Amino acid sequence: MVFAKNDVDYSLYLVTDSTMLPPGTTLCSQVEAGLKNGVTLVQIREKDTETRDFVEEALEVQKICKKYKVPLIINDRIDVAMAIDADGVHVGQSDMPIPMVRRLLGPSKILGWSVGKPSEVETLAKWGPDMVDYIGVGTLFPTLTKKNPKKSPMGPQGAIAVLDALEEFKAIWCRTVGIGGLHPDNIQRVICQCVSSNGKRSLDGISLVSDIMAAPDACAATKRLRGLLDGSKYQFVDCKLNETFPTTASIQSVISQVSSNRPLVQHITNKVHQNFGANVTLALGSSPIMSEIESEVSELARIPNASLLLNTGSVAPIETLKAAINAYNEVNRPITFDPVGYSATETRLCLNNTLLTYGQFTCIKGNCSEILSLAKLNKDKMKGVDANSGNMDINLLVRATQIVAFQYRTIAVCTGEFDCVANGIFDGKYKLSSGTAGITAEDLPCMIIEDGPIPIMGDITASGCSLGSTIACFIGGLNSTGNLFDAVVGAVLLYKSAGKLASTRCQGSGSFHVQLIDALYQLFHENKPESWSASLKKFN
Ligand SMILES: Cc1ncc(COP(=O)(O)OP(=O)(O)O)c(N)n1
Ligand SMILES: Cc1nc(C(=O)O)sc1CCOP(=O)(O)O
Ligand SMILES: [Mg+2]
């Protein structure tokens, strides 16, 4: 049987490993359980099996694949593939060179290649459409399955770079599967986030080993994976994700929800911010807890209307931060991420990038420098001077905010002399292969919040960090019918207006601190957004 290459379904690509079989299962029983429940492509990968045994196993698996009319790919071993007339081969960067494999296999067989960086895409593009049919894009996340890995995990951001390279080098024929550490808790996020910058391409499928091969109930495991792949919405937080533009009326509704739901806002933050952040949270009718105790994060995340503010100025161990992200993601509770000093040092860059790869953030908030760095746009392109002072290049900052929102599938906030909020969530919708149907970062809904300069804001500690507290209060307090974009924009609008009001009442930075809390308290409890001083306007 020859499979027409255009008909290959890469959506759920099982790679075997008989070293992890649960008791009572066999290589064939796990493969058949997968095929019965939605596996669309199989690769036999047995790294420690003698050739004779490998051939026999491959022949058995091939029989089952034929029964389900699913192609069988052989890992590494071109000789075995030819011997049993398999449907294709997968090789990596350190295996037999692709042109040689293609010459042995002939034009009709499926040939896959492991790719981890854009330069490898450039190579396959130069070879043209008769060489590589698909690429395994990885290693996405840490995995114990591949022994002595040569590549460190690239995360969704690394996969985006590969997808961008496929578009850049016009390898439009080449299909893609993500691989490495893929499991139900990250697959939707991967499909959502792994989209080329032009919005035209997302992964064509996911490839995995242990989630099925090591599953005591491989049928159930496969059914769950199939359900995620055939789904279309990643409802990662319990509220509405639609993209309607906020209004003063919708913001008023958000405040009413916060007021009645009194969210628990867990702060994992820097020491300077802790006290002021707690007082800001109380002023906003919410309940602060400044806990960095790993063993209680799951319990806290399950408290009704719990909301996490993760400010990486915190000195908590990274394992605690990861546990907190997991805990809140697991129960669809919101996480506001404040990557303090994002790339100021190698240490911070590594910490922030690790966390950004680790979970789904409901809102990512940063100052101009942090947002520009996250968007990989350096300040030199700014028309004006440094991003933290006057002469803002508004268009560039909005663009950077939209890029962050697009790439992390989040609500991105850039705060400074003016604030902007971009909505990159696409209502949670995702789709294999076709990306965002050509919608790009610059098409994202974006609101600008302005109230003129408030210089004294920069003269107190934790003013930026406490915008994070405000956002966490607002999104934590939403009902399931509350709209996320309204909440984030409302938080920024309130915070900016309160800052302006406090600046007119204070005598200096000391009294500004107090006046800011008073102003937040007053505007929140009055709940009259139409009277606030900051302006709210659509950027696009
Ligand atoms: C679908 C898919 N993607 C990547 C790999 C890894 O192949 P390779 O880099 O050759 O490493 P080994 O699998 O040979 O250890 C794969 N097998 N399948
Ligand atoms: C076979 C393989 N190749 C990888 C790559 O990055 O190229 S990662 C990997 C193992 C993936 O196993 P699991 O789904 O159990 O994490
Ligand atoms: Mg290999």
XYZ file of C-alpha atoms and ligand atoms in Angstrom:
575
model
C 0.000 0.000 0.000
C 1.404 3.423 -0.937
C 0.114 6.449 0.982
C -0.277 9.617 -1.052
C 1.883 12.098 0.800
C -0.790 14.784 0.774
C -3.183 12.359 2.467
C -0.965 11.657 5.481
C -2.687 12.794 8.700
C 0.015 14.001 11.093
C -2.381 15.018 13.862
C -1.640 12.240 16.392
C 1.711 10.602 15.677
C 2.614 7.725 18.034
C 6.280 6.844 18.425
C 6.809 3.455 20.107
C 9.093 2.495 22.955
C 8.845 -1.022 24.354
C 11.035 -0.187 27.362
C 8.164 1.586 29.145
C 5.291 -0.877 28.700
C 3.048 -1.198 31.759
C 2.495 -4.721 33.148
C 0.057 -6.764 31.077
C 0.633 -4.791 27.887
C 2.763 -5.437 24.820
C 4.189 -3.244 22.107
C 1.421 -4.384 19.760
C -1.384 -4.038 22.301
C -0.398 -0.429 23.013
C -0.090 0.382 19.309
C -3.469 -1.202 18.550
C -5.108 0.648 21.447
C -3.732 3.856 19.976
C -4.868 3.058 16.436
C -8.359 2.126 17.617
C -8.753 5.496 19.338
C -7.331 7.990 16.921
C -3.599 7.590 16.356
C -3.052 8.631 12.710
C 0.629 7.791 12.160
C 2.963 5.277 13.826
C 6.733 5.189 14.112
C 8.518 2.188 15.513
C 11.458 3.451 17.524
C 13.326 0.761 19.396
C 16.760 2.098 20.199
C 18.080 -0.912 22.089
C 16.669 -3.792 20.044
C 18.804 -6.193 18.008
C 18.145 -6.031 14.282
C 16.463 -9.432 14.087
C 14.047 -8.590 16.859
C 13.508 -5.117 15.432
C 12.531 -6.582 12.055
C 10.115 -9.022 13.672
C 8.553 -6.315 15.811
C 8.290 -4.003 12.816
C 6.516 -6.693 10.785
C 3.999 -7.250 13.581
C 3.335 -3.540 13.982
C 3.086 -3.204 10.211
C 0.275 -5.774 10.119
C -1.708 -3.781 12.645
C -1.084 -0.493 10.851
C -2.307 -1.995 7.598
C -5.499 -3.092 9.349
C -6.185 0.530 10.298
C -4.824 1.946 7.036
C -2.260 4.030 8.927
C 1.289 4.544 7.608
C 4.215 2.965 9.461
C 7.468 4.920 9.780
C 10.741 3.291 10.860
C 13.066 5.267 13.099
C 16.726 5.476 12.045
C 16.895 2.081 10.312
C 16.603 2.620 6.541
C 17.641 -0.991 5.957
C 14.759 -2.336 8.006
C 12.352 0.088 6.334
C 13.395 -1.172 2.903
C 13.394 -4.789 4.035
C 9.757 -4.680 5.162
C 8.599 -2.076 2.631
C 7.572 0.358 5.355
C 5.842 3.606 4.423
C 8.710 5.815 5.473
C 11.662 6.633 7.685
C 12.474 9.222 10.323
C 16.071 10.352 10.820
C 17.719 12.946 12.977
C 20.586 15.344 12.533
C 23.147 12.696 13.471
C 21.658 9.875 11.385
C 22.223 9.102 7.707
C 22.104 12.306 5.617
C 18.711 13.059 4.112
C 19.769 13.018 0.401
C 21.260 9.568 0.910
C 18.141 8.305 2.672
C 15.944 9.696 -0.095
C 18.081 8.024 -2.746
C 17.677 4.655 -0.986
C 13.967 5.054 -0.235
C 12.829 6.422 -3.563
C 10.416 9.338 -4.141
C 7.161 7.876 -2.857
C 8.126 7.032 0.724
C 7.525 9.420 3.618
C 10.739 10.952 4.956
C 10.861 12.792 8.278
C 13.693 14.797 9.802
C 14.309 16.085 13.344
C 14.620 19.870 13.293
C 15.398 22.157 16.201
C 16.473 25.431 14.601
C 15.870 27.721 11.613
C 19.220 26.923 9.944
C 18.086 23.303 9.563
C 14.907 24.574 7.925
C 16.993 26.612 5.496
C 18.839 23.435 4.563
C 15.688 21.425 3.882
C 14.230 24.292 1.881
C 17.324 24.297 -0.341
C 16.887 20.571 -0.943
C 13.388 21.289 -2.221
C 10.053 19.419 -1.982
C 11.329 16.002 -3.022
C 13.445 15.467 0.080
C 11.914 16.074 3.519
C 8.152 15.548 3.809
C 7.739 16.453 7.488
C 9.824 17.585 10.441
C 9.740 16.640 14.091
C 10.003 20.026 15.868
C 11.584 19.561 19.238
C 12.509 19.021 21.913
C 9.588 21.126 23.111
C 9.649 20.265 26.803
C 11.896 18.228 29.087
C 11.442 14.474 28.611
C 13.000 11.359 30.073
C 12.131 9.256 27.029
C 14.977 10.368 24.800
C 18.204 9.316 26.472
C 21.201 11.704 26.468
C 19.371 14.421 24.486
C 21.640 16.651 22.439
C 19.151 19.557 22.451
C 17.827 21.554 25.391
C 14.055 22.123 25.433
C 13.036 24.899 23.041
C 9.515 25.522 24.292
C 6.757 26.945 22.078
C 8.893 30.001 21.335
C 11.527 27.769 19.729
C 8.866 26.075 17.641
C 7.591 29.473 16.470
C 11.083 30.242 15.167
C 11.060 26.993 13.174
C 7.565 27.683 11.796
C 8.658 31.205 10.851
C 11.672 29.753 9.048
C 9.446 27.387 7.039
C 7.474 30.437 5.901
C 10.593 32.531 5.336
C 12.303 29.866 3.214
C 9.015 28.986 1.489
C 9.061 25.302 2.424
C 5.299 25.255 2.034
C 5.183 21.517 1.306
C 6.819 20.581 4.598
C 4.536 19.375 7.385
C 5.341 19.647 11.088
C 4.800 17.716 14.311
C 5.799 18.950 17.748
C 7.618 16.436 19.946
C 9.099 16.172 23.412
C 7.292 16.092 26.738
C 3.825 16.488 25.215
C 0.938 15.608 27.496
C -2.713 16.643 27.956
C -1.743 19.531 30.227
C 0.311 21.317 27.571
C -0.990 20.189 24.166
C -3.652 22.872 23.716
C -1.220 25.566 24.788
C 1.339 24.235 22.288
C -1.156 24.251 19.413
C -2.335 27.745 20.380
C 1.106 29.277 20.797
C 3.042 27.478 18.042
C 1.869 29.692 15.193
C 4.063 31.397 12.606
C 4.249 35.185 12.917
C 2.350 35.579 9.639
C -0.501 33.585 11.168
C -0.511 31.126 8.254
C 0.926 28.013 9.838
C 0.574 26.046 13.049
C 1.770 22.540 13.836
C 0.162 19.822 11.735
C 0.196 17.454 14.667
C 1.753 16.321 17.871
C 4.077 13.357 18.258
C 4.558 11.544 21.529
C 5.818 8.388 23.176
C 5.163 7.997 26.892
C 1.668 9.441 27.123
C 0.410 6.389 25.219
C 3.200 3.764 25.441
C 3.460 4.031 29.232
C -0.292 4.351 29.793
C -1.913 1.487 31.729
C -5.059 2.333 29.741
C -3.752 3.354 26.320
C -7.297 3.520 24.932
C -8.342 6.160 27.435
C -5.062 8.037 27.060
C -5.450 8.160 23.282
C -9.109 9.174 23.481
C -8.136 12.098 25.722
C -5.418 13.214 23.334
C -7.789 12.860 20.365
C -10.357 14.994 22.148
C -7.847 17.799 22.674
C -6.678 17.663 19.043
C -10.233 17.632 17.657
C -11.292 20.427 20.006
C -11.125 24.064 19.020
C -11.106 26.067 22.250
C -8.498 26.323 24.988
C -10.533 27.595 27.942
C -7.504 28.030 30.190
C -9.242 30.404 32.582
C -12.785 30.425 33.953
C -14.237 33.556 32.319
C -15.202 34.812 28.869
C -12.311 35.263 26.427
C -14.031 37.217 23.697
C -12.424 40.146 21.981
C -15.124 42.790 22.300
C -13.675 46.195 23.126
C -14.126 47.288 26.767
C -16.466 50.151 27.603
C -16.988 52.102 30.823
C -20.182 50.097 31.313
C -18.412 46.761 30.958
C -15.657 47.948 33.291
C -18.269 48.965 35.843
C -19.645 45.429 35.646
C -16.172 44.019 36.284
C -15.815 46.123 39.435
C -19.202 44.953 40.687
C -18.070 41.351 40.192
C -14.772 41.949 42.007
C -16.584 43.667 44.832
C -19.035 40.825 45.332
C -16.574 37.944 44.725
C -13.712 39.334 46.867
C -10.973 37.321 45.081
C -8.102 35.747 46.973
C -4.969 37.179 45.348
C -1.860 35.126 46.022
C 1.254 37.238 45.607
C 4.569 35.547 44.857
C 6.543 38.727 44.549
C 9.561 40.696 45.614
C 9.919 41.803 49.228
C 9.654 45.520 48.463
C 6.278 45.030 46.806
C 4.738 42.707 49.366
C 3.385 45.202 51.878
C 2.198 47.776 49.338
C 0.726 45.096 47.105
C -1.257 43.714 50.023
C -2.643 47.160 50.818
C -3.543 47.819 47.179
C -5.329 44.458 47.100
C -7.310 45.306 50.239
C -8.185 48.730 48.841
C -9.673 46.929 45.829
C -12.048 44.836 47.906
C -9.883 41.745 47.516
C -8.054 39.452 49.895
C -4.232 39.257 49.678
C -2.081 36.311 50.700
C 1.690 36.671 50.354
C 2.478 32.931 50.396
C 5.533 31.290 48.815
C 4.917 27.909 50.444
C 5.031 25.291 47.707
C 2.959 22.755 49.650
C -0.058 25.051 49.862
C -0.282 26.443 46.322
C -2.722 23.743 45.167
C -5.006 24.403 48.116
C -4.911 28.169 47.549
C -5.585 27.807 43.801
C -8.776 25.896 44.624
C -10.223 28.655 46.792
C -13.096 30.311 44.888
C -11.933 33.283 42.801
C -8.277 32.576 43.536
C -5.848 34.595 41.408
C -2.041 34.367 41.236
C 0.327 37.269 40.742
C 3.766 35.914 39.824
C 6.350 38.683 39.993
C 9.771 37.286 39.199
C 11.473 39.761 41.478
C 10.595 37.102 44.036
C 13.423 35.080 45.542
C 11.265 31.959 45.850
C 12.898 28.811 44.410
C 12.031 28.167 40.756
C 10.404 24.885 41.706
C 7.949 26.828 43.874
C 7.166 29.155 40.974
C 6.632 26.185 38.664
C 4.404 24.481 41.235
C 2.307 27.619 41.496
C 1.932 27.890 37.714
C 0.908 24.248 37.531
C -1.539 24.565 40.390
C -3.397 27.555 38.927
C -3.322 26.241 35.349
C -4.696 22.914 36.571
C -7.873 24.520 37.903
C -8.213 27.225 35.228
C -7.521 30.044 37.656
C -5.795 33.183 36.311
C -2.104 33.960 36.526
C -0.755 37.469 36.062
C 2.925 37.336 35.129
C 5.266 40.247 35.786
C 8.725 39.347 34.358
C 10.593 41.972 36.369
C 13.812 43.081 34.657
C 13.058 40.505 31.961
C 16.428 40.470 30.245
C 18.418 42.791 32.528
C 20.697 39.887 33.451
C 21.310 36.420 32.029
C 19.899 34.998 35.254
C 16.637 36.883 34.908
C 16.364 36.092 31.196
C 16.799 32.381 31.868
C 14.350 32.389 34.795
C 11.676 34.362 32.935
C 12.002 32.328 29.739
C 11.809 29.086 31.697
C 8.601 30.194 33.376
C 7.129 31.540 30.136
C 7.622 28.090 28.615
C 6.190 26.356 31.639
C 2.578 27.458 31.722
C -0.236 29.562 30.314
C -0.431 33.135 31.591
C -3.701 35.036 31.575
C -1.938 38.388 31.523
C 1.709 39.342 30.976
C 2.480 42.835 32.229
C 5.713 44.741 31.843
C 7.253 48.155 31.480
C 8.356 49.380 28.065
C 11.820 47.814 28.302
C 10.471 44.449 29.434
C 7.805 44.329 26.713
C 10.255 45.387 23.994
C 12.658 42.643 25.125
C 9.909 40.029 25.304
C 8.905 40.973 21.756
C 12.583 40.775 20.707
C 12.461 44.396 19.573
C 15.378 46.366 20.953
C 15.130 49.949 22.116
C 17.583 51.154 19.460
C 14.679 51.067 17.046
C 12.879 53.503 19.282
C 12.682 56.928 17.634
C 12.954 58.545 21.006
C 15.339 57.963 23.886
C 15.269 55.043 26.301
C 11.917 53.330 26.587
C 11.567 54.376 30.174
C 11.522 58.077 29.589
C 9.920 60.602 27.248
C 9.702 60.609 23.429
C 7.883 57.311 23.437
C 7.637 55.627 20.072
C 4.022 54.716 20.646
C 3.656 52.666 17.480
C 6.650 50.516 18.330
C 5.483 49.959 21.903
C 2.010 48.991 20.728
C 3.560 46.645 18.185
C 5.716 45.043 20.863
C 2.700 44.594 23.140
C 0.743 42.978 20.319
C 3.649 40.613 19.546
C 3.840 39.488 23.179
C 0.069 38.981 23.243
C 0.195 36.992 19.987
C 3.134 34.780 20.858
C 2.029 33.869 24.369
C -1.721 33.772 23.611
C -2.317 36.186 26.446
C -3.484 39.675 27.353
C -0.320 41.783 27.237
C 0.052 45.065 29.117
C 2.786 47.618 28.468
C 2.876 50.226 31.211
C 4.736 53.541 31.315
C 3.924 57.115 30.391
C 1.012 55.642 28.479
C -0.346 52.146 28.840
C -1.519 49.754 26.177
C -3.368 46.456 26.439
C -3.404 43.941 23.580
C -5.647 40.872 23.406
C -3.878 37.855 21.877
C -6.226 35.166 23.154
C -8.338 34.738 19.987
C -11.248 33.739 22.211
C -9.202 30.621 23.084
C -9.655 29.229 19.570
C -6.969 27.002 18.034
C -6.564 24.909 14.896
C -3.942 22.493 13.626
C -2.058 23.451 10.443
C -3.794 26.698 9.499
C -2.565 28.891 12.340
C -4.718 31.938 12.954
C -5.904 32.015 9.323
C -3.484 34.785 8.528
C -4.384 37.085 11.421
C -1.148 38.547 12.784
C -0.050 40.427 15.882
C -0.783 43.812 14.357
C -4.412 42.798 13.820
C -4.956 42.216 17.546
C -7.444 44.365 19.469
C -5.448 46.964 21.411
C -6.542 49.700 23.833
C -4.532 52.766 24.817
C -4.943 54.234 28.304
C -3.559 57.728 28.862
C -3.723 60.337 31.611
C -0.722 62.489 30.883
C 2.590 62.171 32.735
C 2.517 61.214 36.425
C 6.242 61.580 37.244
C 5.794 60.903 40.943
C 4.658 57.345 40.084
C 8.310 56.604 39.443
C 9.368 58.083 42.787
C 7.838 55.368 44.938
C 8.621 51.688 45.254
C 6.382 49.008 43.774
C 4.142 51.316 41.729
C 4.601 49.159 38.629
C 4.405 45.921 40.608
C 1.136 47.091 42.159
C -0.483 47.480 38.765
C 0.077 43.710 38.708
C -1.820 43.414 41.994
C -4.664 45.454 40.513
C -4.855 43.289 37.393
C -4.786 40.118 39.498
C -7.676 41.463 41.608
C -9.791 42.309 38.582
C -9.304 39.066 36.673
C -9.575 37.019 39.852
C -12.891 38.612 40.705
C -14.610 37.837 37.401
C -17.622 35.577 37.195
C -17.610 32.885 34.486
C -19.621 35.378 32.381
C -17.137 38.189 33.000
C -14.892 39.204 30.091
C -11.127 38.990 30.551
C -10.243 41.902 28.234
C -12.680 44.173 30.130
C -11.049 43.203 33.423
C -7.459 43.885 32.402
C -8.269 47.161 30.639
C -10.423 48.203 33.601
C -7.590 47.499 36.025
C -5.147 49.614 34.016
C -7.693 52.443 33.605
C -8.455 52.495 37.336
C -4.786 52.353 38.337
C -3.798 55.159 35.967
C -6.712 57.376 37.132
C -5.940 56.703 40.788
C -2.300 57.604 40.207
C -3.283 60.905 38.653
C -5.765 61.674 41.465
C -3.187 60.822 44.134
C -0.584 63.028 42.447
C -2.913 66.023 42.805
C -3.424 65.364 46.527
C 0.047 64.462 47.781
C 2.848 66.684 49.169
C 5.658 64.342 48.152
C 6.509 60.711 47.461
C 5.774 59.698 51.054
C 2.202 60.959 51.031
C 1.799 59.798 47.431
C 2.030 56.196 48.629
C -0.858 56.763 51.022
C -2.836 58.908 48.603
C -2.542 56.214 45.922
C -4.133 53.635 48.211
C -6.855 56.105 49.150
C -7.516 56.946 45.502
C -7.711 53.276 44.528
C -10.094 52.626 47.391
C -12.257 55.631 46.529
C -12.524 55.029 42.761
C -13.105 51.306 43.259
C -15.907 51.711 45.780
C -17.544 54.612 43.895
C -17.385 52.474 40.736
C -17.987 55.314 38.261
C -15.505 54.628 35.433
C -17.149 57.322 33.305
C -15.801 59.906 35.756
C -12.215 58.637 35.855
C -9.565 60.982 34.472
C -7.649 58.500 32.293
C -8.752 58.226 28.674
C -9.581 54.923 27.001
C -9.300 54.557 23.250
C -8.952 51.852 20.647
C -5.587 51.739 18.884
C -6.971 49.840 15.881
C 8.473 12.484 14.930
C 9.859 12.403 15.470
N 10.535 13.540 15.750
C 11.788 13.463 16.241
C 12.381 12.233 16.450
C 13.787 12.140 16.961
O 14.607 11.551 15.991
P 16.190 11.596 16.196
O 16.600 12.998 16.344
O 16.810 10.816 15.116
O 16.412 10.847 17.584
P 16.085 9.309 17.876
O 14.593 9.157 17.827
O 16.730 8.518 16.794
O 16.645 9.054 19.223
C 11.664 11.078 16.139
N 12.208 9.856 16.328
N 10.413 11.168 15.654
C 11.767 10.514 20.179
C 11.957 11.912 20.633
N 12.523 12.851 19.860
C 12.597 14.030 20.439
C 13.191 15.227 19.808
O 13.210 16.270 20.476
O 13.606 15.111 18.644
S 11.951 14.014 22.007
C 11.573 12.366 21.855
C 10.911 11.587 22.938
C 9.516 12.095 23.209
O 8.938 11.256 24.202
P 7.759 11.735 25.164
O 6.555 11.961 24.285
O 7.574 10.585 26.080
O 8.223 12.986 25.837
Mg 17.480 9.033 14.983
